[in-house]
PDB file of N, CA and C in Angstrom:
ATOM      1  N   UNK A  99     139.778 107.601 129.991  1.00  0.00           N
ATOM      2  CA  UNK A  99     139.323 106.747 128.924  1.00  0.00           C
ATOM      3  C   UNK A  99     139.004 107.399 127.466  1.00  0.00           C
ATOM      4  N   UNK A 100     139.371 106.664 126.492  1.00  0.00           N
ATOM      5  CA  UNK A 100     139.133 107.453 125.288  1.00  0.00           C
ATOM      6  C   UNK A 100     137.592 107.054 124.637  1.00  0.00           C
ATOM      7  N   UNK A 101     137.114 108.197 124.344  1.00  0.00           N
ATOM      8  CA  UNK A 101     135.560 108.046 123.902  1.00  0.00           C
ATOM      9  C   UNK A 101     135.601 107.679 122.466  1.00  0.00           C
ATOM     10  N   UNK A 102     134.578 106.778 122.150  1.00  0.00           N
ATOM     11  CA  UNK A 102     134.554 106.224 120.857  1.00  0.00           C
ATOM     12  C   UNK A 102     133.562 107.095 120.080  1.00  0.00           C
ATOM     13  N   UNK A 103     132.577 107.575 120.702  1.00  0.00           N
ATOM     14  CA  UNK A 103     131.519 108.560 120.054  1.00  0.00           C
ATOM     15  C   UNK A 103     131.859 109.722 120.283  1.00  0.00           C
ATOM     16  N   UNK A 104     131.528 110.563 119.321  1.00  0.00           N
ATOM     17  CA  UNK A 104     131.511 112.041 119.670  1.00  0.00           C
ATOM     18  C   UNK A 104     130.194 112.511 119.690  1.00  0.00           C
ATOM     19  N   UNK A 105     129.882 112.867 121.061  1.00  0.00           N
ATOM     20  CA  UNK A 105     128.566 113.157 121.375  1.00  0.00           C
ATOM     21  C   UNK A 105     128.317 114.774 121.136  1.00  0.00           C
ATOM     22  N   UNK A 106     129.346 115.508 121.036  1.00  0.00           N
ATOM     23  CA  UNK A 106     129.087 116.961 120.592  1.00  0.00           C
ATOM     24  C   UNK A 106     128.788 117.233 119.328  1.00  0.00           C
ATOM     25  N   UNK A 107     129.093 116.233 118.401  1.00  0.00           N
ATOM     26  CA  UNK A 107     129.029 116.390 116.837  1.00  0.00           C
ATOM     27  C   UNK A 107     127.413 116.344 116.464  1.00  0.00           C
ATOM     28  N   UNK A 108     126.715 115.426 116.987  1.00  0.00           N
ATOM     29  CA  UNK A 108     125.471 115.192 116.541  1.00  0.00           C
ATOM     30  C   UNK A 108     124.266 115.486 117.882  1.00  0.00           C
ATOM     31  N   UNK A 109     123.387 115.700 117.572  1.00  0.00           N
ATOM     32  CA  UNK A 109     122.299 115.885 118.645  1.00  0.00           C
ATOM     33  C   UNK A 109     121.688 114.868 118.754  1.00  0.00           C
ATOM     34  N   UNK A 110     121.353 114.107 119.949  1.00  0.00           N
ATOM     35  CA  UNK A 110     120.725 112.748 120.383  1.00  0.00           C
ATOM     36  C   UNK A 110     119.314 112.958 119.592  1.00  0.00           C
ATOM     37  N   UNK A 111     118.678 112.042 119.212  1.00  0.00           N
ATOM     38  CA  UNK A 111     117.215 111.983 118.748  1.00  0.00           C
ATOM     39  C   UNK A 111     116.330 112.453 120.051  1.00  0.00           C
ATOM     40  N   UNK A 112     115.294 113.023 119.468  1.00  0.00           N
ATOM     41  CA  UNK A 112     114.303 113.565 120.674  1.00  0.00           C
ATOM     42  C   UNK A 112     113.271 112.197 120.965  1.00  0.00           C
ATOM     43  N   UNK A 113     113.226 112.156 122.175  1.00  0.00           N
ATOM     44  CA  UNK A 113     112.297 111.094 122.584  1.00  0.00           C
ATOM     45  C   UNK A 113     111.130 111.747 123.128  1.00  0.00           C
ATOM     46  N   UNK A 114     110.052 111.009 122.671  1.00  0.00           N
ATOM     47  CA  UNK A 114     108.838 111.566 123.116  1.00  0.00           C
ATOM     48  C   UNK A 114     107.864 110.534 123.542  1.00  0.00           C
ATOM     49  N   UNK A 115     106.655 110.570 124.143  1.00  0.00           N
ATOM     50  CA  UNK A 115     106.000 109.564 124.676  1.00  0.00           C
ATOM     51  C   UNK A 115     105.280 108.602 123.452  1.00  0.00           C
ATOM     52  N   UNK A 116     104.952 109.362 122.365  1.00  0.00           N
ATOM     53  CA  UNK A 116     104.563 108.738 121.120  1.00  0.00           C
ATOM     54  C   UNK A 116     105.599 107.503 120.610  1.00  0.00           C
ATOM     55  N   UNK A 117     106.849 108.004 120.556  1.00  0.00           N
ATOM     56  CA  UNK A 117     107.792 107.293 119.951  1.00  0.00           C
ATOM     57  C   UNK A 117     108.070 106.155 120.754  1.00  0.00           C
ATOM     58  N   UNK A 118     108.104 106.238 122.339  1.00  0.00           N
ATOM     59  CA  UNK A 118     108.378 105.206 123.201  1.00  0.00           C
ATOM     60  C   UNK A 118     107.248 104.132 123.353  1.00  0.00           C
ATOM     61  N   UNK A 119     106.146 104.692 123.223  1.00  0.00           N
ATOM     62  CA  UNK A 119     104.770 103.744 123.094  1.00  0.00           C
ATOM     63  C   UNK A 119     105.046 102.898 121.873  1.00  0.00           C
ATOM     64  N   UNK A 120     105.409 103.496 120.647  1.00  0.00           N
ATOM     65  CA  UNK A 120     105.660 102.743 119.574  1.00  0.00           C
ATOM     66  C   UNK A 120     106.522 101.604 119.430  1.00  0.00           C
ATOM     67  N   UNK A 121     107.715 102.025 120.156  1.00  0.00           N
ATOM     68  CA  UNK A 121     108.729 100.911 120.594  1.00  0.00           C
ATOM     69  C   UNK A 121     108.189  99.967 121.486  1.00  0.00           C
ATOM     70  N   UNK A 122     107.349 100.222 122.293  1.00  0.00           N
ATOM     71  CA  UNK A 122     106.834  99.210 123.216  1.00  0.00           C
ATOM     72  C   UNK A 122     106.224  98.174 122.408  1.00  0.00           C
ATOM     73  N   UNK A 123     105.109  98.866 121.975  1.00  0.00           N
ATOM     74  CA  UNK A 123     104.204  98.033 120.859  1.00  0.00           C
ATOM     75  C   UNK A 123     104.802  97.286 119.924  1.00  0.00           C
ATOM     76  N   UNK A 124     105.844  97.596 119.410  1.00  0.00           N
ATOM     77  CA  UNK A 124     106.654  96.834 118.403  1.00  0.00           C
ATOM     78  C   UNK A 124     107.401  95.775 119.106  1.00  0.00           C
ATOM     79  N   UNK A 125     107.716  95.883 120.280  1.00  0.00           N
ATOM     80  CA  UNK A 125     108.517  94.775 120.985  1.00  0.00           C
ATOM     81  C   UNK A 125     107.579  93.676 121.559  1.00  0.00           C
ATOM     82  N   UNK A 126     106.037  94.117 121.933  1.00  0.00           N
ATOM     83  CA  UNK A 126     105.177  93.434 122.208  1.00  0.00           C
ATOM     84  C   UNK A 126     104.780  92.629 121.120  1.00  0.00           C
ATOM     85  N   UNK A 127     104.656  93.141 119.955  1.00  0.00           N
ATOM     86  CA  UNK A 127     104.286  92.364 118.800  1.00  0.00           C
ATOM     87  C   UNK A 127     105.398  91.359 118.432  1.00  0.00           C
ATOM     88  N   UNK A 128     106.594  91.539 118.708  1.00  0.00           N
ATOM     89  CA  UNK A 128     107.518  90.787 118.494  1.00  0.00           C
ATOM     90  C   UNK A 128     107.664  89.617 119.544  1.00  0.00           C
ATOM     91  N   UNK A 129     107.309  89.866 120.703  1.00  0.00           N
ATOM     92  CA  UNK A 129     107.202  88.753 121.581  1.00  0.00           C
ATOM     93  C   UNK A 129     105.965  87.870 121.183  1.00  0.00           C
ATOM     94  N   UNK A 130     105.070  88.512 120.795  1.00  0.00           N
ATOM     95  CA  UNK A 130     103.735  87.684 120.630  1.00  0.00           C
ATOM     96  C   UNK A 130     103.902  86.754 119.363  1.00  0.00           C
ATOM     97  N   UNK A 131     104.782  87.254 118.471  1.00  0.00           N
ATOM     98  CA  UNK A 131     105.007  86.532 117.305  1.00  0.00           C
ATOM     99  C   UNK A 131     105.866  85.374 117.416  1.00  0.00           C
ATOM    100  N   UNK A 132     106.957  85.452 118.518  1.00  0.00           N
ATOM    101  CA  UNK A 132     107.636  84.414 118.623  1.00  0.00           C
ATOM    102  C   UNK A 132     106.982  83.523 119.566  1.00  0.00           C
ATOM    103  N   UNK A 133     106.205  83.729 120.420  1.00  0.00           N
ATOM    104  CA  UNK A 133     105.409  82.838 121.216  1.00  0.00           C
ATOM    105  C   UNK A 133     104.418  81.847 120.108  1.00  0.00           C
ATOM    106  N   UNK A 134     103.805  82.771 119.309  1.00  0.00           N
ATOM    107  CA  UNK A 134     102.872  81.941 118.187  1.00  0.00           C
ATOM    108  C   UNK A 134     103.695  81.033 117.459  1.00  0.00           C
ATOM    109  N   UNK A 135     104.746  81.433 116.918  1.00  0.00           N
ATOM    110  CA  UNK A 135     105.624  80.482 116.358  1.00  0.00           C
ATOM    111  C   UNK A 135     106.174  79.401 117.042  1.00  0.00           C
ATOM    112  N   UNK A 136     106.521  79.516 118.314  1.00  0.00           N
ATOM    113  CA  UNK A 136     106.866  78.322 119.075  1.00  0.00           C
ATOM    114  C   UNK A 136     105.763  77.419 119.355  1.00  0.00           C
ATOM    115  N   UNK A 137     104.491  78.078 119.598  1.00  0.00           N
ATOM    116  CA  UNK A 137     103.227  77.425 119.835  1.00  0.00           C
ATOM    117  C   UNK A 137     102.927  76.316 118.501  1.00  0.00           C
ATOM    118  N   UNK A 138     102.994  77.109 117.363  1.00  0.00           N
ATOM    119  CA  UNK A 138     102.847  76.290 116.237  1.00  0.00           C
ATOM    120  C   UNK A 138     103.730  75.128 115.971  1.00  0.00           C
ATOM    121  N   UNK A 139     104.893  75.257 116.349  1.00  0.00           N
ATOM    122  CA  UNK A 139     106.295  74.474 116.062  1.00  0.00           C
ATOM    123  C   UNK A 139     105.681  73.122 117.068  1.00  0.00           C
ATOM    124  N   UNK A 140     105.532  73.492 118.246  1.00  0.00           N
ATOM    125  CA  UNK A 140     105.162  72.541 119.464  1.00  0.00           C
ATOM    126  C   UNK A 140     103.840  71.636 119.028  1.00  0.00           C
ATOM    127  N   UNK A 141     102.884  72.363 118.644  1.00  0.00           N
ATOM    128  CA  UNK A 141     101.542  71.643 118.138  1.00  0.00           C
ATOM    129  C   UNK A 141     101.825  70.533 116.773  1.00  0.00           C
ATOM    130  N   UNK A 142     102.692  71.211 115.895  1.00  0.00           N
ATOM    131  CA  UNK A 142     103.120  70.147 114.823  1.00  0.00           C
ATOM    132  C   UNK A 142     104.011  69.122 115.423  1.00  0.00           C
ATOM    133  N   UNK A 143     104.703  69.412 116.423  1.00  0.00           N
ATOM    134  CA  UNK A 143     105.345  68.205 116.975  1.00  0.00           C
ATOM    135  C   UNK A 143     104.548  67.248 117.490  1.00  0.00           C
ATOM    136  N   UNK A 144     103.577  67.702 118.424  1.00  0.00           N
ATOM    137  CA  UNK A 144     102.486  66.730 119.007  1.00  0.00           C
ATOM    138  C   UNK A 144     101.919  65.879 117.820  1.00  0.00           C
ATOM    139  N   UNK A 145     101.332  66.682 116.778  1.00  0.00           N
ATOM    140  CA  UNK A 145     100.746  65.691 115.881  1.00  0.00           C
ATOM    141  C   UNK A 145     101.545  64.800 115.163  1.00  0.00           C
ATOM    142  N   UNK A 146     102.808  65.226 114.960  1.00  0.00           N
ATOM    143  CA  UNK A 146     103.671  64.294 114.243  1.00  0.00           C
ATOM    144  C   UNK A 146     103.843  63.043 115.249  1.00  0.00           C
ATOM    145  N   UNK A 147     104.139  63.460 116.636  1.00  0.00           N
ATOM    146  CA  UNK A 147     104.397  62.188 117.411  1.00  0.00           C
ATOM    147  C   UNK A 147     103.220  61.349 117.604  1.00  0.00           C
ATOM    148  N   UNK A 148     102.005  61.979 117.456  1.00  0.00           N
ATOM    149  CA  UNK A 148     101.036  61.201 117.697  1.00  0.00           C
ATOM    150  C   UNK A 148     100.785  60.054 116.632  1.00  0.00           C
ATOM    151  N   UNK A 149     101.172  60.730 115.283  1.00  0.00           N
ATOM    152  CA  UNK A 149     101.074  59.866 114.180  1.00  0.00           C
ATOM    153  C   UNK A 149     102.187  58.742 114.162  1.00  0.00           C
ATOM    154  N   UNK A 150     103.233  59.100 114.630  1.00  0.00           N
ATOM    155  CA  UNK A 150     104.361  57.914 114.883  1.00  0.00           C
ATOM    156  C   UNK A 150     104.013  56.854 116.027  1.00  0.00           C
ATOM    157  N   UNK A 151     103.243  57.306 116.967  1.00  0.00           N
ATOM    158  CA  UNK A 151     102.997  56.339 117.805  1.00  0.00           C
ATOM    159  C   UNK A 151     101.693  55.427 117.556  1.00  0.00           C
ATOM    160  N   UNK A 152     100.922  56.105 116.283  1.00  0.00           N
ATOM    161  CA  UNK A 152      99.967  55.314 115.953  1.00  0.00           C
ATOM    162  C   UNK A 152     100.223  54.482 114.514  1.00  0.00           C
ATOM    163  N   UNK A 153     101.399  54.196 114.447  1.00  0.00           N
ATOM    164  CA  UNK A 153     101.769  53.515 113.179  1.00  0.00           C
ATOM    165  C   UNK A 153     101.684  52.157 113.213  1.00  0.00           C
ATOM    166  N   UNK A 154     101.636  51.282 114.403  1.00  0.00           N
ATOM    167  CA  UNK A 154     101.346  50.006 114.590  1.00  0.00           C
ATOM    168  C   UNK A 154      99.646  49.830 114.478  1.00  0.00           C
ATOM    169  N   UNK A 155      98.955  50.697 115.134  1.00  0.00           N
ATOM    170  CA  UNK A 155      97.671  50.451 115.106  1.00  0.00           C
ATOM    171  C   UNK A 155      96.886  51.052 113.787  1.00  0.00           C
ATOM    172  N   UNK A 156      96.979  52.268 113.382  1.00  0.00           N
ATOM    173  CA  UNK A 156      96.536  52.684 112.119  1.00  0.00           C
ATOM    174  C   UNK A 156      97.554  53.202 111.264  1.00  0.00           C
ATOM    175  N   UNK A 157      98.132  52.676 110.359  1.00  0.00           N
ATOM    176  CA  UNK A 157      99.180  53.306 109.404  1.00  0.00           C
ATOM    177  C   UNK A 157      98.472  54.651 108.477  1.00  0.00           C
ATOM    178  N   UNK A 158      97.292  54.703 108.361  1.00  0.00           N
ATOM    179  CA  UNK A 158      96.543  55.547 107.732  1.00  0.00           C
ATOM    180  C   UNK A 158      96.472  56.847 108.314  1.00  0.00           C
ATOM    181  N   UNK A 159      96.412  56.811 109.859  1.00  0.00           N
ATOM    182  CA  UNK A 159      96.344  57.939 110.773  1.00  0.00           C
ATOM    183  C   UNK A 159      97.965  58.451 110.637  1.00  0.00           C
ATOM    184  N   UNK A 160      99.075  57.575 110.535  1.00  0.00           N
ATOM    185  CA  UNK A 160     100.407  58.202 110.417  1.00  0.00           C
ATOM    186  C   UNK A 160     100.640  58.837 109.164  1.00  0.00           C
ATOM    187  N   UNK A 161      99.898  58.494 107.933  1.00  0.00           N
ATOM    188  CA  UNK A 161     100.309  58.961 106.772  1.00  0.00           C
ATOM    189  C   UNK A 161      99.617  60.636 106.775  1.00  0.00           C
ATOM    190  N   UNK A 162      98.231  60.532 107.403  1.00  0.00           N
ATOM    191  CA  UNK A 162      97.533  61.778 107.408  1.00  0.00           C
ATOM    192  C   UNK A 162      98.295  62.860 108.251  1.00  0.00           C
ATOM    193  N   UNK A 163      98.796  62.438 109.652  1.00  0.00           N
ATOM    194  CA  UNK A 163      99.441  63.327 110.384  1.00  0.00           C
ATOM    195  C   UNK A 163     100.836  63.808 109.681  1.00  0.00           C
ATOM    196  N   UNK A 164     101.333  62.896 109.190  1.00  0.00           N
ATOM    197  CA  UNK A 164     102.783  63.190 108.278  1.00  0.00           C
ATOM    198  C   UNK A 164     102.637  64.399 107.242  1.00  0.00           C
ATOM    199  N   UNK A 165     101.404  64.050 106.355  1.00  0.00           N
ATOM    200  CA  UNK A 165     100.942  64.936 105.466  1.00  0.00           C
ATOM    201  C   UNK A 165     100.534  66.166 105.786  1.00  0.00           C
ATOM    202  N   UNK A 166      99.760  66.377 106.910  1.00  0.00           N
ATOM    203  CA  UNK A 166      99.518  67.554 107.621  1.00  0.00           C
ATOM    204  C   UNK A 166     100.571  68.311 108.074  1.00  0.00           C
ATOM    205  N   UNK A 167     101.547  67.911 108.707  1.00  0.00           N
ATOM    206  CA  UNK A 167     102.904  68.581 109.210  1.00  0.00           C
ATOM    207  C   UNK A 167     103.607  69.011 108.147  1.00  0.00           C
ATOM    208  N   UNK A 168     103.917  68.309 107.077  1.00  0.00           N
ATOM    209  CA  UNK A 168     104.613  68.653 105.789  1.00  0.00           C
ATOM    210  C   UNK A 168     103.778  69.737 105.277  1.00  0.00           C
ATOM    211  N   UNK A 169     102.461  69.685 104.962  1.00  0.00           N
ATOM    212  CA  UNK A 169     101.587  70.644 104.340  1.00  0.00           C
ATOM    213  C   UNK A 169     101.603  71.972 105.082  1.00  0.00           C
ATOM    214  N   UNK A 170     101.606  71.900 106.594  1.00  0.00           N
ATOM    215  CA  UNK A 170     101.552  73.138 107.306  1.00  0.00           C
ATOM    216  C   UNK A 170     102.959  73.774 107.129  1.00  0.00           C
ATOM    217  N   UNK A 171     104.039  73.214 107.338  1.00  0.00           N
ATOM    218  CA  UNK A 171     105.468  73.516 107.289  1.00  0.00           C
ATOM    219  C   UNK A 171     105.821  74.328 106.148  1.00  0.00           C
ATOM    220  N   UNK A 172     105.245  73.628 104.883  1.00  0.00           N
ATOM    221  CA  UNK A 172     105.868  74.058 104.008  1.00  0.00           C
ATOM    222  C   UNK A 172     104.912  75.371 103.294  1.00  0.00           C
ATOM    223  N   UNK A 173     103.623  75.380 103.759  1.00  0.00           N
ATOM    224  CA  UNK A 173     102.787  76.711 103.568  1.00  0.00           C
ATOM    225  C   UNK A 173     103.232  77.678 104.369  1.00  0.00           C
ATOM    226  N   UNK A 174     103.518  77.445 105.667  1.00  0.00           N
ATOM    227  CA  UNK A 174     103.983  78.310 106.568  1.00  0.00           C
ATOM    228  C   UNK A 174     105.417  79.291 105.975  1.00  0.00           C
ATOM    229  N   UNK A 175     106.484  77.960 105.451  1.00  0.00           N
ATOM    230  CA  UNK A 175     107.531  78.580 105.064  1.00  0.00           C
ATOM    231  C   UNK A 175     107.363  79.623 103.844  1.00  0.00           C
ATOM    232  N   UNK A 176     106.485  79.019 102.910  1.00  0.00           N
ATOM    233  CA  UNK A 176     106.140  80.001 101.886  1.00  0.00           C
ATOM    234  C   UNK A 176     105.635  81.479 102.063  1.00  0.00           C
ATOM    235  N   UNK A 177     104.656  81.307 103.064  1.00  0.00           N
ATOM    236  CA  UNK A 177     104.219  82.786 103.808  1.00  0.00           C
ATOM    237  C   UNK A 177     105.304  83.267 104.278  1.00  0.00           C
ATOM    238  N   UNK A 178     106.128  82.838 105.202  1.00  0.00           N
ATOM    239  CA  UNK A 178     107.339  83.546 105.615  1.00  0.00           C
ATOM    240  C   UNK A 178     108.143  84.164 104.634  1.00  0.00           C
ATOM    241  N   UNK A 179     108.415  83.458 103.564  1.00  0.00           N
ATOM    242  CA  UNK A 179     109.464  84.189 102.617  1.00  0.00           C
ATOM    243  C   UNK A 179     108.681  85.147 101.655  1.00  0.00           C
ATOM    244  N   UNK A 180     107.256  85.200 101.606  1.00  0.00           N
ATOM    245  CA  UNK A 180     106.471  86.032 100.898  1.00  0.00           C
ATOM    246  C   UNK A 180     106.558  87.409 101.745  1.00  0.00           C
ATOM    247  N   UNK A 181     106.203  87.363 102.681  1.00  0.00           N
ATOM    248  CA  UNK A 181     106.070  88.515 103.678  1.00  0.00           C
ATOM    249  C   UNK A 181     107.403  89.084 104.091  1.00  0.00           C
ATOM    250  N   UNK A 182     108.506  88.188 104.207  1.00  0.00           N
ATOM    251  CA  UNK A 182     109.939  88.911 104.389  1.00  0.00           C
ATOM    252  C   UNK A 182     110.177  89.730 103.128  1.00  0.00           C
ATOM    253  N   UNK A 183     109.877  89.059 101.986  1.00  0.00           N
ATOM    254  CA  UNK A 183     110.372  90.121 100.463  1.00  0.00           C
ATOM    255  C   UNK A 183     109.365  91.195 100.569  1.00  0.00           C
ATOM    256  N   UNK A 184     108.132  91.014 100.751  1.00  0.00           N
ATOM    257  CA  UNK A 184     107.359  92.093 100.784  1.00  0.00           C
ATOM    258  C   UNK A 184     107.565  93.256 101.805  1.00  0.00           C
ATOM    259  N   UNK A 185     108.025  92.732 103.043  1.00  0.00           N
ATOM    260  CA  UNK A 185     108.636  93.802 103.743  1.00  0.00           C
ATOM    261  C   UNK A 185     109.692  94.630 103.485  1.00  0.00           C
ATOM    262  N   UNK A 186     110.655  93.938 102.874  1.00  0.00           N
ATOM    263  CA  UNK A 186     111.631  94.498 102.323  1.00  0.00           C
ATOM    264  C   UNK A 186     111.520  95.647 101.263  1.00  0.00           C
ATOM    265  N   UNK A 187     110.379  95.316 100.550  1.00  0.00           N
ATOM    266  CA  UNK A 187     110.109  96.320  99.449  1.00  0.00           C
ATOM    267  C   UNK A 187     109.408  97.758 100.243  1.00  0.00           C
ATOM    268  N   UNK A 188     108.775  97.263 101.374  1.00  0.00           N
ATOM    269  CA  UNK A 188     108.033  98.487 101.947  1.00  0.00           C
ATOM    270  C   UNK A 188     109.114  99.219 102.813  1.00  0.00           C
ATOM    271  N   UNK A 189     110.203  98.452 103.413  1.00  0.00           N
ATOM    272  CA  UNK A 189     111.128  99.285 104.197  1.00  0.00           C
ATOM    273  C   UNK A 189     112.112 100.301 103.272  1.00  0.00           C
TER     274      UNK A 189
END
């Protein structure tokens, strides 16, 4: 079988415990961030569904719920864009 990589040309990176712990911490942080994002989206969906279900009883509650979801989504998007751009500057 033909080799794609030339393993004799470059030395592999040295792995030590500190590097492996840093990688594990980074992956753990990514998992936590994803879970937090999913939880935020689900909670906003619940608030929106509650507002829609209250349309016949209290239209004011529906308006407040929709306004809250729109504000939270817009501010979260702005923060995401700001931190993504700032991360590119530092990287």
